Amino acid sequence: VYYFLADDTLEVTEDYAVNAGRDPFPSFARRRKCVKPAGKFENKNASLSFAKPEQEYYTDEDLYVGAVLNVFGRSITLVSCDKFTEDYLKMAHDREPAAPTAGEKAPAPKPKHAPPPYNGFGDEEDSLGSWKNLVLKPPKKDVKKFIEKSALMLKFSMKLDSDDPANEVRRFVLTYYLSDDTISIFEPAQRNSGILGGKFLQRTKAKHSDTGEPIRAEDLFIGAKVAIHKHKFVLFATDEKSLCHMEQNSDNFCRANVNRVMMKLRAMLLSQHTNLHKAMLEVDSDSNGAVDYKELGDALTSLNLPVDGHEVLTVLRYLDVNRDGSVTYDELMHVLLPEGGANTVNLPWQKIYAESEAEEMIETQLPVTEAIQYQKHSTAKAAEAARRVMDAFENRRQTLHHYFRKEGSRQPDDKVGVKEFMKVMREAKVLTPQHIQFLASHIFANAQMRYDQPSIFRELEAAAKLH
């Protein structure tokens, strides 16, 4: 019920629930003055008498929580009101706000139907579309992502995580398409394996069999274990293109972030609880003075430290300049601990790593904070300089026009650039060289920008209004 204080009219609308099945009529009773019936409702317009009947209309005094209005023969109970109405009734009629009444019991909301389980035919999105809509509609695709990443894919070599000897020789190639988050699996033929090979899984969206979550690009790395359609695989290798893509996007692929991995290994070397330093001294199994991928991985695995194969490969790729697959022990220790101090901190490596991460975050945020503070400082200085110029030439604006006109006339386009602007400011002898620099940097954000006379004054006026 809406009561309009401007002309004492009243309107009744009906609040329909979603999918109520009723036609959405604009209003239950259109806006008009509503007669307050005295007893039984009678239609005065049906009377043959020409005498104007005396009628009493509803006013704001009749409206309160719990009141029953008779609107053209229909009884309407006011069960609650908004904050403005409460405040108005208290101010105008000294009515204390009443608690909302129960009114008629609202019908119970209809239960929402859960989608049926996936039947295995086609894409899951396509099957779900046949349940949502009577007329089938193709699922919407991210066209921008598809165009930008149409040529990007990650490839991994896999093997089955099984104790069956027949599966030890089987190898698979998993391809992850970044354009639409689909995967395909191909099994190369192995000689004398008795398995022909070929397409193992057609390109489709897949989920982890154990968790039901969709497989994402971040879940794939060397050493990862994935379960696809109840087949358990171990990823053990990848190609150069995939490694380069993950290193270039290390924010999304944390195991390809060399800074994070080296910080993790450094924390393990510093901690006395891991014994990693002792294992690193014995890591050179073939005594050739170099550490390769297998030796470093075996040392970490023997201590049950949570460093997977992809993180080991990230460090070695960063340090292996000549690409021979190994680095010297001295070089590895010099990069990880340039100041020494291995096995000297009596703390768990997780705590050392967390403290290092917090320090790095602070160091990363400091330049950004300093840049923001400098930007605010330069804007304030530019505004101060612009106000000085406008105040100095408030009563002799033509003099400033003459300065700009003289410099502009010497240019082929009759416009003023940053050099001419600074020359005019120096001739005006109002600003210090530092203020001239701040004002010129603010007005001429780009060194190639040039202004005519009206535009340069508009820029000065806009700069003077800044704070």
JSON list of C-alpha atoms in Angstrom, two decimals, residues 208-282:
[
{"chain": "A", "resi": 208, "resn": "HIS", "atom": "CA", "xyz": [39.50, -35.20, -10.98]},
{"chain": "A", "resi": 209, "resn": "SER", "atom": "CA", "xyz": [37.93, -38.59, -10.33]},
{"chain": "A", "resi": 210, "resn": "ASP", "atom": "CA", "xyz": [38.62, -38.43, -6.59]},
{"chain": "A", "resi": 211, "resn": "THR", "atom": "CA", "xyz": [37.38, -34.88, -5.88]},
{"chain": "A", "resi": 212, "resn": "GLY", "atom": "CA", "xyz": [35.02, -34.10, -8.77]},
{"chain": "A", "resi": 213, "resn": "GLU", "atom": "CA", "xyz": [36.70, -30.71, -9.33]},
{"chain": "A", "resi": 214, "resn": "PRO", "atom": "CA", "xyz": [37.50, -29.67, -12.91]},
{"chain": "A", "resi": 215, "resn": "ILE", "atom": "CA", "xyz": [41.12, -30.09, -13.96]},
{"chain": "A", "resi": 216, "resn": "ARG", "atom": "CA", "xyz": [42.83, -26.70, -14.29]},
{"chain": "A", "resi": 217, "resn": "ALA", "atom": "CA", "xyz": [46.16, -25.73, -15.79]},
{"chain": "A", "resi": 218, "resn": "GLU", "atom": "CA", "xyz": [47.56, -24.99, -12.32]},
{"chain": "A", "resi": 219, "resn": "ASP", "atom": "CA", "xyz": [46.98, -28.62, -11.30]},
{"chain": "A", "resi": 220, "resn": "LEU", "atom": "CA", "xyz": [49.42, -29.92, -13.92]},
{"chain": "A", "resi": 221, "resn": "PHE", "atom": "CA", "xyz": [53.14, -29.97, -13.16]},
{"chain": "A", "resi": 222, "resn": "ILE", "atom": "CA", "xyz": [56.00, -32.44, -13.12]},
{"chain": "A", "resi": 223, "resn": "GLY", "atom": "CA", "xyz": [55.40, -34.83, -10.23]},
{"chain": "A", "resi": 224, "resn": "ALA", "atom": "CA", "xyz": [51.65, -34.25, -10.06]},
{"chain": "A", "resi": 225, "resn": "LYS", "atom": "CA", "xyz": [49.25, -37.14, -9.70]},
{"chain": "A", "resi": 226, "resn": "VAL", "atom": "CA", "xyz": [45.91, -36.85, -11.48]},
{"chain": "A", "resi": 227, "resn": "ALA", "atom": "CA", "xyz": [42.98, -39.24, -11.66]},
{"chain": "A", "resi": 228, "resn": "ILE", "atom": "CA", "xyz": [41.02, -39.02, -14.91]},
{"chain": "A", "resi": 229, "resn": "HIS", "atom": "CA", "xyz": [38.06, -41.34, -15.44]},
{"chain": "A", "resi": 230, "resn": "LYS", "atom": "CA", "xyz": [39.34, -43.56, -12.61]},
{"chain": "A", "resi": 231, "resn": "HIS", "atom": "CA", "xyz": [42.77, -43.93, -14.25]},
{"chain": "A", "resi": 232, "resn": "LYS", "atom": "CA", "xyz": [45.59, -42.62, -12.04]},
{"chain": "A", "resi": 233, "resn": "PHE", "atom": "CA", "xyz": [48.48, -40.95, -13.84]},
{"chain": "A", "resi": 234, "resn": "VAL", "atom": "CA", "xyz": [51.83, -39.47, -12.78]},
{"chain": "A", "resi": 235, "resn": "LEU", "atom": "CA", "xyz": [53.24, -36.56, -14.80]},
{"chain": "A", "resi": 236, "resn": "PHE", "atom": "CA", "xyz": [57.01, -36.94, -15.18]},
{"chain": "A", "resi": 237, "resn": "ALA", "atom": "CA", "xyz": [58.11, -34.67, -18.07]},
{"chain": "A", "resi": 238, "resn": "THR", "atom": "CA", "xyz": [57.06, -31.74, -20.26]},
{"chain": "A", "resi": 239, "resn": "ASP", "atom": "CA", "xyz": [58.36, -29.85, -23.28]},
{"chain": "A", "resi": 240, "resn": "GLU", "atom": "CA", "xyz": [60.29, -26.58, -23.54]},
{"chain": "A", "resi": 241, "resn": "LYS", "atom": "CA", "xyz": [57.32, -24.55, -24.80]},
{"chain": "A", "resi": 242, "resn": "SER", "atom": "CA", "xyz": [55.19, -25.54, -21.82]},
{"chain": "A", "resi": 243, "resn": "LEU", "atom": "CA", "xyz": [58.01, -24.76, -19.39]},
{"chain": "A", "resi": 244, "resn": "CYS", "atom": "CA", "xyz": [58.54, -21.31, -20.92]},
{"chain": "A", "resi": 245, "resn": "HIS", "atom": "CA", "xyz": [54.81, -20.52, -20.75]},
{"chain": "A", "resi": 246, "resn": "MET", "atom": "CA", "xyz": [54.61, -21.50, -17.09]},
{"chain": "A", "resi": 247, "resn": "GLU", "atom": "CA", "xyz": [57.73, -19.49, -16.22]},
{"chain": "A", "resi": 248, "resn": "GLN", "atom": "CA", "xyz": [56.38, -16.43, -18.04]},
{"chain": "A", "resi": 249, "resn": "ASN", "atom": "CA", "xyz": [53.10, -16.77, -16.11]},
{"chain": "A", "resi": 250, "resn": "SER", "atom": "CA", "xyz": [54.62, -17.70, -12.76]},
{"chain": "A", "resi": 251, "resn": "ASP", "atom": "CA", "xyz": [51.87, -15.84, -10.89]},
{"chain": "A", "resi": 252, "resn": "ASN", "atom": "CA", "xyz": [49.47, -18.60, -11.95]},
{"chain": "A", "resi": 253, "resn": "PHE", "atom": "CA", "xyz": [52.00, -21.46, -11.93]},
{"chain": "A", "resi": 254, "resn": "CYS", "atom": "CA", "xyz": [53.64, -21.14, -8.50]},
{"chain": "A", "resi": 255, "resn": "ARG", "atom": "CA", "xyz": [56.02, -24.09, -9.04]},
{"chain": "A", "resi": 256, "resn": "ALA", "atom": "CA", "xyz": [57.56, -22.25, -12.01]},
{"chain": "A", "resi": 257, "resn": "ASN", "atom": "CA", "xyz": [58.25, -19.15, -9.88]},
{"chain": "A", "resi": 258, "resn": "VAL", "atom": "CA", "xyz": [62.01, -19.34, -9.35]},
{"chain": "A", "resi": 259, "resn": "ASN", "atom": "CA", "xyz": [62.02, -16.74, -6.56]},
{"chain": "A", "resi": 260, "resn": "ARG", "atom": "CA", "xyz": [59.44, -18.67, -4.55]},
{"chain": "A", "resi": 261, "resn": "VAL", "atom": "CA", "xyz": [61.19, -22.03, -5.05]},
{"chain": "A", "resi": 262, "resn": "MET", "atom": "CA", "xyz": [64.63, -20.67, -4.15]},
{"chain": "A", "resi": 263, "resn": "MET", "atom": "CA", "xyz": [63.18, -19.00, -1.06]},
{"chain": "A", "resi": 264, "resn": "LYS", "atom": "CA", "xyz": [61.71, -22.36, -0.07]},
{"chain": "A", "resi": 265, "resn": "LEU", "atom": "CA", "xyz": [65.02, -24.22, -0.53]},
{"chain": "A", "resi": 266, "resn": "ARG", "atom": "CA", "xyz": [66.90, -21.45, 1.29]},
{"chain": "A", "resi": 267, "resn": "ALA", "atom": "CA", "xyz": [64.56, -21.82, 4.30]},
{"chain": "A", "resi": 268, "resn": "MET", "atom": "CA", "xyz": [65.16, -25.60, 4.32]},
{"chain": "A", "resi": 269, "resn": "LEU", "atom": "CA", "xyz": [68.94, -25.11, 4.23]},
{"chain": "A", "resi": 270, "resn": "LEU", "atom": "CA", "xyz": [68.90, -22.59, 7.09]},
{"chain": "A", "resi": 271, "resn": "SER", "atom": "CA", "xyz": [66.74, -24.76, 9.35]},
{"chain": "A", "resi": 272, "resn": "GLN", "atom": "CA", "xyz": [68.42, -27.23, 11.69]},
{"chain": "A", "resi": 273, "resn": "HIS", "atom": "CA", "xyz": [65.36, -29.48, 11.59]},
{"chain": "A", "resi": 274, "resn": "THR", "atom": "CA", "xyz": [65.68, -30.64, 7.96]},
{"chain": "A", "resi": 275, "resn": "ASN", "atom": "CA", "xyz": [69.31, -31.87, 7.68]},
{"chain": "A", "resi": 276, "resn": "LEU", "atom": "CA", "xyz": [69.19, -30.74, 4.06]},
{"chain": "A", "resi": 277, "resn": "HIS", "atom": "CA", "xyz": [72.67, -29.23, 4.19]},
{"chain": "A", "resi": 278, "resn": "LYS", "atom": "CA", "xyz": [74.18, -32.60, 5.15]},
{"chain": "A", "resi": 279, "resn": "ALA", "atom": "CA", "xyz": [72.24, -34.33, 2.36]},
{"chain": "A", "resi": 280, "resn": "MET", "atom": "CA", "xyz": [73.41, -31.69, -0.12]},
{"chain": "A", "resi": 281, "resn": "LEU", "atom": "CA", "xyz": [77.05, -32.45, 0.78]},
{"chain": "A", "resi": 282, "resn": "GLU", "atom": "CA", "xyz": [76.45, -36.09, -0.15]}
]
